[in-house]
Amino acid sequence: MSDDEIQEHTFSVLVDNESGVLHRVVGLFSGRGYNIESLTVSEVEEEENLSKITIVTSGTPMTIEQIRAQLDRMVQVHNVANLTMDGPSVQREMALVKVAGTGEQRVESLRIADIFRARAIDSTNGSFVFEISGTTDKLNAFIRLMEPLGLIDVSRTGVVAIARGPDGI
């Protein structure tokens, strides 16, 4: 990989669960012109009052190192892991996908959903809402296949990720 090649990276950031922390983390990205491609956040340890932020961004190796260093320097940040570089990880995303259709289009959307292991969680005479989880690429492929069949709406969670193996963040 060359020094100016842009690559996607997933960061897992353990932070204090308090007002304004997410704003400061996002501000670090926007203030320096870094794009956030996916962002999820949730409390992970109630007793210790900690939340985990999963951020997918892209940049050159130098930019990615700057992002990690700047996150590490924030007072409210307890740990930063670059799951793309620090070892194997598991990454998933979930989406709700609404598809309208009748007749053959309806049958085809059910067939494709079965292949992708998507579940129909809502059904009317003219539409389905499918729930699908997996890699971002899997979700993108499913959504592309639903477009000609009557795709109406999509709602996505963003990437959640965790390192593989016995160690935590």
PDB file of C-alpha atoms in Angstrom:
ATOM      1  CA  MET A   1       0.000   0.000   0.000  1.00  0.00           C
ATOM      2  CA  SER A   2       1.360   3.422  -0.912  1.00  0.00           C
ATOM      3  CA  ASP A   3       1.515   6.305   1.555  1.00  0.00           C
ATOM      4  CA  ASP A   4      -1.279   8.190  -0.224  1.00  0.00           C
ATOM      5  CA  GLU A   5      -3.689   5.295  -0.779  1.00  0.00           C
ATOM      6  CA  ILE A   6      -7.045   5.939   0.857  1.00  0.00           C
ATOM      7  CA  GLN A   7      -8.448   3.017   2.831  1.00  0.00           C
ATOM      8  CA  GLU A   8     -11.497   2.503   5.011  1.00  0.00           C
ATOM      9  CA  HIS A   9     -10.853   1.923   8.738  1.00  0.00           C
ATOM     10  CA  THR A  10     -13.122   1.033  11.653  1.00  0.00           C
ATOM     11  CA  PHE A  11     -12.380   2.537  15.061  1.00  0.00           C
ATOM     12  CA  SER A  12     -13.858   1.344  18.337  1.00  0.00           C
ATOM     13  CA  VAL A  13     -13.661   4.095  20.958  1.00  0.00           C
ATOM     14  CA  LEU A  14     -14.493   3.590  24.638  1.00  0.00           C
ATOM     15  CA  VAL A  15     -15.635   6.879  26.166  1.00  0.00           C
ATOM     16  CA  ASP A  16     -17.288   8.370  29.231  1.00  0.00           C
ATOM     17  CA  ASN A  17     -21.071   8.181  28.865  1.00  0.00           C
ATOM     18  CA  GLU A  18     -21.791  11.846  29.494  1.00  0.00           C
ATOM     19  CA  SER A  19     -23.334  14.781  27.709  1.00  0.00           C
ATOM     20  CA  GLY A  20     -21.206  16.349  24.991  1.00  0.00           C
ATOM     21  CA  VAL A  21     -18.685  13.528  24.476  1.00  0.00           C
ATOM     22  CA  LEU A  22     -20.165  12.392  21.157  1.00  0.00           C
ATOM     23  CA  HIS A  23     -20.267  16.024  20.031  1.00  0.00           C
ATOM     24  CA  ARG A  24     -16.560  16.442  20.823  1.00  0.00           C
ATOM     25  CA  VAL A  25     -15.611  13.218  19.004  1.00  0.00           C
ATOM     26  CA  VAL A  26     -17.625  14.176  15.921  1.00  0.00           C
ATOM     27  CA  GLY A  27     -16.212  17.709  16.143  1.00  0.00           C
ATOM     28  CA  LEU A  28     -12.699  16.291  15.955  1.00  0.00           C
ATOM     29  CA  PHE A  29     -13.618  14.739  12.584  1.00  0.00           C
ATOM     30  CA  SER A  30     -15.551  17.665  11.119  1.00  0.00           C
ATOM     31  CA  GLY A  31     -13.066  20.274  12.332  1.00  0.00           C
ATOM     32  CA  ARG A  32     -10.278  18.597  10.406  1.00  0.00           C
ATOM     33  CA  GLY A  33     -12.319  17.698   7.328  1.00  0.00           C
ATOM     34  CA  TYR A  34     -12.394  13.941   7.984  1.00  0.00           C
ATOM     35  CA  ASN A  35     -15.506  12.144   6.737  1.00  0.00           C
ATOM     36  CA  ILE A  36     -17.461   9.755   8.949  1.00  0.00           C
ATOM     37  CA  GLU A  37     -18.961   7.015   6.780  1.00  0.00           C
ATOM     38  CA  SER A  38     -20.731   5.222   9.646  1.00  0.00           C
ATOM     39  CA  LEU A  39     -21.284   6.080  13.306  1.00  0.00           C
ATOM     40  CA  THR A  40     -22.915   4.062  16.080  1.00  0.00           C
ATOM     41  CA  VAL A  41     -22.873   4.662  19.814  1.00  0.00           C
ATOM     42  CA  SER A  42     -24.356   2.915  22.818  1.00  0.00           C
ATOM     43  CA  GLU A  43     -23.788   2.511  26.538  1.00  0.00           C
ATOM     44  CA  VAL A  44     -21.793  -0.673  27.175  1.00  0.00           C
ATOM     45  CA  GLU A  45     -20.995  -0.551  30.908  1.00  0.00           C
ATOM     46  CA  GLU A  46     -23.648   1.000  33.114  1.00  0.00           C
ATOM     47  CA  GLU A  47     -21.707   0.708  36.406  1.00  0.00           C
ATOM     48  CA  GLU A  48     -18.615   2.385  34.960  1.00  0.00           C
ATOM     49  CA  ASN A  49     -20.699   4.845  32.912  1.00  0.00           C
ATOM     50  CA  LEU A  50     -18.980   3.989  29.597  1.00  0.00           C
ATOM     51  CA  SER A  51     -20.173   4.031  26.005  1.00  0.00           C
ATOM     52  CA  LYS A  52     -18.648   2.572  22.873  1.00  0.00           C
ATOM     53  CA  ILE A  53     -18.512   4.587  19.667  1.00  0.00           C
ATOM     54  CA  THR A  54     -17.883   2.706  16.431  1.00  0.00           C
ATOM     55  CA  ILE A  55     -16.668   4.989  13.645  1.00  0.00           C
ATOM     56  CA  VAL A  56     -15.980   4.013  10.042  1.00  0.00           C
ATOM     57  CA  THR A  57     -13.837   6.550   8.213  1.00  0.00           C
ATOM     58  CA  SER A  58     -11.348   6.558   5.384  1.00  0.00           C
ATOM     59  CA  GLY A  59      -8.048   8.212   4.686  1.00  0.00           C
ATOM     60  CA  THR A  60      -4.402   7.780   3.938  1.00  0.00           C
ATOM     61  CA  PRO A  61      -2.285   5.874   6.480  1.00  0.00           C
ATOM     62  CA  MET A  62      -1.000   9.216   7.811  1.00  0.00           C
ATOM     63  CA  THR A  63      -4.552  10.569   8.219  1.00  0.00           C
ATOM     64  CA  ILE A  64      -5.684   7.391   9.991  1.00  0.00           C
ATOM     65  CA  GLU A  65      -2.741   7.655  12.424  1.00  0.00           C
ATOM     66  CA  GLN A  66      -3.597  11.325  13.074  1.00  0.00           C
ATOM     67  CA  ILE A  67      -7.220  10.386  13.813  1.00  0.00           C
ATOM     68  CA  ARG A  68      -6.156   7.686  16.259  1.00  0.00           C
ATOM     69  CA  ALA A  69      -3.664   9.974  18.015  1.00  0.00           C
ATOM     70  CA  GLN A  70      -6.181  12.807  18.311  1.00  0.00           C
ATOM     71  CA  LEU A  71      -8.851  10.466  19.700  1.00  0.00           C
ATOM     72  CA  ASP A  72      -6.329   9.051  22.193  1.00  0.00           C
ATOM     73  CA  ARG A  73      -5.559  12.575  23.492  1.00  0.00           C
ATOM     74  CA  MET A  74      -9.200  13.354  24.345  1.00  0.00           C
ATOM     75  CA  VAL A  75      -9.811  13.374  28.124  1.00  0.00           C
ATOM     76  CA  GLN A  76     -13.121  11.488  27.922  1.00  0.00           C
ATOM     77  CA  VAL A  77     -11.616   8.688  25.796  1.00  0.00           C
ATOM     78  CA  HIS A  78     -10.463   5.572  27.675  1.00  0.00           C
ATOM     79  CA  ASN A  79      -9.345   3.411  24.757  1.00  0.00           C
ATOM     80  CA  VAL A  80      -9.073   3.591  20.961  1.00  0.00           C
ATOM     81  CA  ALA A  81      -8.786   0.498  18.792  1.00  0.00           C
ATOM     82  CA  ASN A  82      -8.315   0.568  15.032  1.00  0.00           C
ATOM     83  CA  LEU A  83     -10.131  -2.707  14.353  1.00  0.00           C
ATOM     84  CA  THR A  84      -8.891  -2.663  10.763  1.00  0.00           C
ATOM     85  CA  MET A  85      -5.224  -2.708  11.829  1.00  0.00           C
ATOM     86  CA  ASP A  86      -5.117  -4.117  15.370  1.00  0.00           C
ATOM     87  CA  GLY A  87      -6.125  -7.680  14.471  1.00  0.00           C
ATOM     88  CA  PRO A  88      -9.152  -9.656  13.368  1.00  0.00           C
ATOM     89  CA  SER A  89     -12.607  -8.265  14.097  1.00  0.00           C
ATOM     90  CA  VAL A  90     -16.261  -8.948  13.408  1.00  0.00           C
ATOM     91  CA  GLN A  91     -18.273  -6.168  11.755  1.00  0.00           C
ATOM     92  CA  ARG A  92     -22.009  -6.153  11.094  1.00  0.00           C
ATOM     93  CA  GLU A  93     -24.741  -3.765  10.099  1.00  0.00           C
ATOM     94  CA  MET A  94     -28.522  -4.109  10.203  1.00  0.00           C
ATOM     95  CA  ALA A  95     -31.103  -2.616   7.860  1.00  0.00           C
ATOM     96  CA  LEU A  96     -34.854  -2.423   7.488  1.00  0.00           C
ATOM     97  CA  VAL A  97     -35.759  -2.490   3.794  1.00  0.00           C
ATOM     98  CA  LYS A  98     -39.287  -1.678   2.564  1.00  0.00           C
ATOM     99  CA  VAL A  99     -40.266  -3.116  -0.812  1.00  0.00           C
ATOM    100  CA  ALA A 100     -43.611  -2.675  -2.567  1.00  0.00           C
ATOM    101  CA  GLY A 101     -44.839  -5.008  -5.230  1.00  0.00           C
ATOM    102  CA  THR A 102     -47.442  -7.478  -6.369  1.00  0.00           C
ATOM    103  CA  GLY A 103     -47.434 -10.639  -8.416  1.00  0.00           C
ATOM    104  CA  GLU A 104     -44.064 -11.777  -9.749  1.00  0.00           C
ATOM    105  CA  GLN A 105     -42.189  -8.839  -8.191  1.00  0.00           C
ATOM    106  CA  ARG A 106     -43.540  -9.829  -4.771  1.00  0.00           C
ATOM    107  CA  VAL A 107     -42.502 -13.460  -5.259  1.00  0.00           C
ATOM    108  CA  GLU A 108     -39.053 -12.426  -6.512  1.00  0.00           C
ATOM    109  CA  SER A 109     -38.467 -10.116  -3.531  1.00  0.00           C
ATOM    110  CA  LEU A 110     -39.300 -13.004  -1.164  1.00  0.00           C
ATOM    111  CA  ARG A 111     -36.966 -15.336  -3.080  1.00  0.00           C
ATOM    112  CA  ILE A 112     -34.070 -12.862  -2.912  1.00  0.00           C
ATOM    113  CA  ALA A 113     -34.755 -12.217   0.773  1.00  0.00           C
ATOM    114  CA  ASP A 114     -34.538 -15.959   1.419  1.00  0.00           C
ATOM    115  CA  ILE A 115     -31.169 -16.179  -0.381  1.00  0.00           C
ATOM    116  CA  PHE A 116     -29.811 -13.281   1.721  1.00  0.00           C
ATOM    117  CA  ARG A 117     -31.375 -14.646   4.922  1.00  0.00           C
ATOM    118  CA  ALA A 118     -33.451 -11.512   5.343  1.00  0.00           C
ATOM    119  CA  ARG A 119     -36.626 -11.856   7.409  1.00  0.00           C
ATOM    120  CA  ALA A 120     -39.972 -10.350   6.486  1.00  0.00           C
ATOM    121  CA  ILE A 121     -40.946  -8.586   9.719  1.00  0.00           C
ATOM    122  CA  ASP A 122     -43.955  -6.744   8.304  1.00  0.00           C
ATOM    123  CA  SER A 123     -46.254  -7.581   5.432  1.00  0.00           C
ATOM    124  CA  THR A 124     -49.237  -5.924   3.796  1.00  0.00           C
ATOM    125  CA  ASN A 125     -51.043  -6.775   0.554  1.00  0.00           C
ATOM    126  CA  GLY A 126     -48.711  -4.434  -1.305  1.00  0.00           C
ATOM    127  CA  SER A 127     -45.427  -4.365   0.606  1.00  0.00           C
ATOM    128  CA  PHE A 128     -42.878  -6.073   2.826  1.00  0.00           C
ATOM    129  CA  VAL A 129     -40.426  -4.773   5.390  1.00  0.00           C
ATOM    130  CA  PHE A 130     -37.343  -6.979   5.504  1.00  0.00           C
ATOM    131  CA  GLU A 131     -34.805  -7.107   8.305  1.00  0.00           C
ATOM    132  CA  ILE A 132     -31.302  -7.997   7.173  1.00  0.00           C
ATOM    133  CA  SER A 133     -27.963  -8.069   8.946  1.00  0.00           C
ATOM    134  CA  GLY A 134     -24.450  -8.742   7.765  1.00  0.00           C
ATOM    135  CA  THR A 135     -21.521  -6.942   6.246  1.00  0.00           C
ATOM    136  CA  THR A 136     -22.008  -3.582   4.608  1.00  0.00           C
ATOM    137  CA  ASP A 137     -21.305  -5.201   1.221  1.00  0.00           C
ATOM    138  CA  LYS A 138     -24.045  -7.792   1.804  1.00  0.00           C
ATOM    139  CA  LEU A 139     -26.582  -5.096   2.680  1.00  0.00           C
ATOM    140  CA  ASN A 140     -25.586  -2.994  -0.321  1.00  0.00           C
ATOM    141  CA  ALA A 141     -26.029  -6.003  -2.643  1.00  0.00           C
ATOM    142  CA  PHE A 142     -29.457  -6.823  -1.179  1.00  0.00           C
ATOM    143  CA  ILE A 143     -30.636  -3.232  -1.530  1.00  0.00           C
ATOM    144  CA  ARG A 144     -29.399  -3.037  -5.157  1.00  0.00           C
ATOM    145  CA  LEU A 145     -31.358  -6.196  -6.007  1.00  0.00           C
ATOM    146  CA  MET A 146     -34.517  -4.794  -4.387  1.00  0.00           C
ATOM    147  CA  GLU A 147     -34.388  -1.517  -6.359  1.00  0.00           C
ATOM    148  CA  PRO A 148     -36.012  -2.865  -9.565  1.00  0.00           C
ATOM    149  CA  LEU A 149     -38.541  -4.836  -7.500  1.00  0.00           C
ATOM    150  CA  GLY A 150     -40.074  -1.779  -5.821  1.00  0.00           C
ATOM    151  CA  LEU A 151     -37.669  -0.504  -3.175  1.00  0.00           C
ATOM    152  CA  ILE A 152     -39.429   2.244  -1.211  1.00  0.00           C
ATOM    153  CA  ASP A 153     -37.285   2.988   1.833  1.00  0.00           C
ATOM    154  CA  VAL A 154     -34.175   1.882   3.720  1.00  0.00           C
ATOM    155  CA  SER A 155     -33.124   2.497   7.318  1.00  0.00           C
ATOM    156  CA  ARG A 156     -29.647   1.356   8.380  1.00  0.00           C
ATOM    157  CA  THR A 157     -27.970   1.103  11.773  1.00  0.00           C
ATOM    158  CA  GLY A 158     -24.400   1.786  10.767  1.00  0.00           C
ATOM    159  CA  VAL A 159     -21.548  -0.598  11.480  1.00  0.00           C
ATOM    160  CA  VAL A 160     -21.082  -2.237  14.864  1.00  0.00           C
ATOM    161  CA  ALA A 161     -17.805  -4.033  15.394  1.00  0.00           C
ATOM    162  CA  ILE A 162     -15.835  -5.944  17.996  1.00  0.00           C
ATOM    163  CA  ALA A 163     -12.358  -7.433  18.100  1.00  0.00           C
ATOM    164  CA  ARG A 164     -12.094 -11.204  17.859  1.00  0.00           C
ATOM    165  CA  GLY A 165     -10.419 -13.242  20.559  1.00  0.00           C
ATOM    166  CA  PRO A 166     -10.435 -13.219  24.359  1.00  0.00           C
ATOM    167  CA  ASP A 167      -9.341  -9.592  24.933  1.00  0.00           C
ATOM    168  CA  GLY A 168     -11.639  -6.570  25.268  1.00  0.00           C
ATOM    169  CA  ILE A 169     -11.077  -2.998  24.170  1.00  0.00           C
TER     170      ILE A 169
END
